[in-house]
Amino acid sequence: MSNYNYPKLFLFCIGGTGSRVLKALTFLAASGVDIKASKIIPIIIDPDSANGDVTRTIEILNKYRDIRLEMGFDKNQFFQTEFQTLSSLDAAADDGSLKTTAQGFRFGIDGTKEGRFREFLAYDQIQGGNKALLSALFTEENLNAELKVGFKGNPHMGSIVLNRFSESDDFKFFASRFNENDRIFIVSSIFGGTGAAGFPLLVKNLRSPRVGLKNQERIKNASIGAITVKPYFSVKSDTDSKVNAGTFISKTKAALEYYHKNLSGNHSLNALYYIGDTETLDYNYNEGEQDQKNYAHLVEFISALSIVDFMDTKDEKLATTNGSAQIPVYKEYGLNGDVKDVHFNHLGRKTIERVFQPMTQYTYTNYYIQNNLSGFPNNQPWTKGFDNSFLSGEFFSQDLRQFNQRFLEWMQEMAKNERGFAPFNFEVGSEFLHTLIQGVQQKKKRRGIFKKEDWDLNDFNGYLNSAAEEVGEQPDIKRFMSLFYQATEAIFNDRIQK
């Protein structure tokens, strides 16, 4: 499957929620979910430079790219979508005058690396009525807040800082790389500080770009989608906490009213997705930086699927004239039943069509690699040509295994939430592989004189041996990934009740 005829996607991920949704999208892409983008350019906007959720996401993205660089795709759809940094994009005409300070997938925000909010405002140098106005708008706690850990649920602070974004070299560099038919998607939460502040400001600057910005007409009339994430977790009460979970709902209501007037009301967006969950897990408060690591969540998984849905939407339904969406759409997501333990059969029909097979194939591949491949079995034809040096090499031991471990942790974290997403049972033994998928009956196949649902590691090796005949001779890495893709595809088609 070739993605070259698809548009590029510039994916703005604002705040911690933005990074967690990006992580979910990365794992979906690794599974082979068709995102219909020639390449995705993630742009992470978060003043908390050491945010644990952000650093985990960037680590996973870098592993994804390392793996993809070594692979081929003629008989394999794992890792099919390309993720690229903004700085690595070529421009049709670039005189070299435009530079970006973005480091990898992160955009810098001027004035937030060090110092307090009062210094950003130059508060102590302001005199008279202007200073009195600032004192009325911001508390002493606001003014003394360290910007390097974000805005801590204070969008009125975030809006001041993030308003500089459109003037930054990074934003100008983004504009210079934006081509005809490229698309934009924005991920943010509505109940915090960074996302709630950054989302409307970013849309405003995209739909009303400043005069002289390169490709300003292309950007103004681009297809723009967004998901705004309503509360789906909470924070435990803490006397030291600067985040009050009790205000999440009131902040959400206020933000929704503002969005109605200034985003959806004026047709700024071609597609706006809403999601949230009332079944919330309480997290301990932390000040940010490396300690901010929330469990992965079903809401983030479904939020990532809104990006897939947006990219699957035809161009004519995303028409924009003079910065105004002609046919704006608004979407929410509902499960098939109010259940605490969500399996595939609780998801919508379209979702199942998009993710059931690729996620199942990748999970079976992951299971075999993590549990049954400490060394190549000598008695299996599919291992012919490989030796154990492949398993100790950088690709397998440092890239693929580590990425697979992060995938497993992601799935396990989603299962731990108050409303858990647990479509797979990773605790099954290799003699009961037919029970790996929860809530899905497997087809009965003949074993001996009886038809049975059960199958095991020997059957898996049989599928790999059959795949080896089709894959043929290829370089080791390409052959290895193709073998597992072809084998798990056959397993899914032969044994899984759709």
Short mmCIF file of N, CA, C and O in Angstrom, two decimals, residues 78 85 114 118 172 176 216 247 310 314 352 359 399 434 458 460 489:
data_model
loop_
_atom_site.label_atom_id
_atom_site.label_comp_id
_atom_site.label_asym_id
_atom_site.label_seq_id
_atom_site.Cartn_x
_atom_site.Cartn_y
_atom_site.Cartn_z
N PHE A 78 3.11 -3.03 8.69
CA PHE A 78 3.51 -2.46 9.97
C PHE A 78 4.38 -1.22 9.71
O PHE A 78 5.20 -1.20 8.79
N THR A 85 10.18 15.13 11.15
CA THR A 85 10.29 16.39 11.88
C THR A 85 10.13 17.56 10.92
O THR A 85 10.43 17.45 9.72
N GLU A 114 13.07 29.51 31.13
CA GLU A 114 13.45 29.87 32.49
C GLU A 114 12.60 31.06 32.94
O GLU A 114 12.04 31.78 32.13
N ARG A 118 5.86 36.71 35.87
CA ARG A 118 6.02 38.16 36.06
C ARG A 118 7.17 38.69 35.23
O ARG A 118 7.13 39.82 34.72
N LYS A 172 6.99 30.62 11.32
CA LYS A 172 7.33 31.06 9.97
C LYS A 172 7.92 29.91 9.16
O LYS A 172 7.64 29.76 7.96
N SER A 176 6.49 28.14 5.67
CA SER A 176 7.30 28.00 4.46
C SER A 176 7.26 26.58 3.91
O SER A 176 7.52 26.37 2.72
N GLN A 216 0.59 32.14 2.88
CA GLN A 216 -0.49 32.53 3.78
C GLN A 216 -1.87 32.17 3.22
O GLN A 216 -2.76 31.79 3.99
N THR A 247 -12.62 22.48 39.39
CA THR A 247 -12.92 23.52 38.41
C THR A 247 -12.93 22.99 36.98
O THR A 247 -13.20 23.75 36.04
N PHE A 310 -10.44 12.06 10.17
CA PHE A 310 -10.27 13.32 9.43
C PHE A 310 -9.51 13.08 8.13
O PHE A 310 -9.88 13.61 7.08
N LYS A 314 -13.08 12.98 2.44
CA LYS A 314 -12.77 13.42 1.08
C LYS A 314 -12.60 14.93 1.02
O LYS A 314 -13.21 15.68 1.77
N ILE A 352 -14.01 -0.52 14.35
CA ILE A 352 -13.61 -1.93 14.23
C ILE A 352 -13.01 -2.19 12.86
O ILE A 352 -11.98 -2.88 12.74
N MET A 359 -4.45 -4.05 14.70
CA MET A 359 -4.02 -4.17 16.09
C MET A 359 -3.90 -5.62 16.52
O MET A 359 -3.01 -5.97 17.31
N ASP A 399 15.83 -1.63 19.14
CA ASP A 399 14.75 -0.84 18.55
C ASP A 399 13.41 -1.58 18.64
O ASP A 399 12.49 -1.12 19.31
N HIS A 434 -5.60 -18.78 21.12
CA HIS A 434 -6.95 -18.44 20.67
C HIS A 434 -7.70 -17.58 21.68
O HIS A 434 -8.75 -17.02 21.36
N ASN A 458 2.76 -23.93 18.06
CA ASN A 458 3.08 -24.78 16.91
C ASN A 458 2.31 -24.34 15.66
O ASN A 458 2.84 -24.34 14.55
N PHE A 460 1.23 -21.30 15.15
CA PHE A 460 1.82 -20.01 14.76
C PHE A 460 3.05 -20.25 13.90
O PHE A 460 3.23 -19.62 12.84
N GLU A 489 -1.52 -12.04 9.19
CA GLU A 489 -2.65 -11.77 8.29
C GLU A 489 -3.40 -13.07 7.99
O GLU A 489 -4.64 -13.11 8.00
#
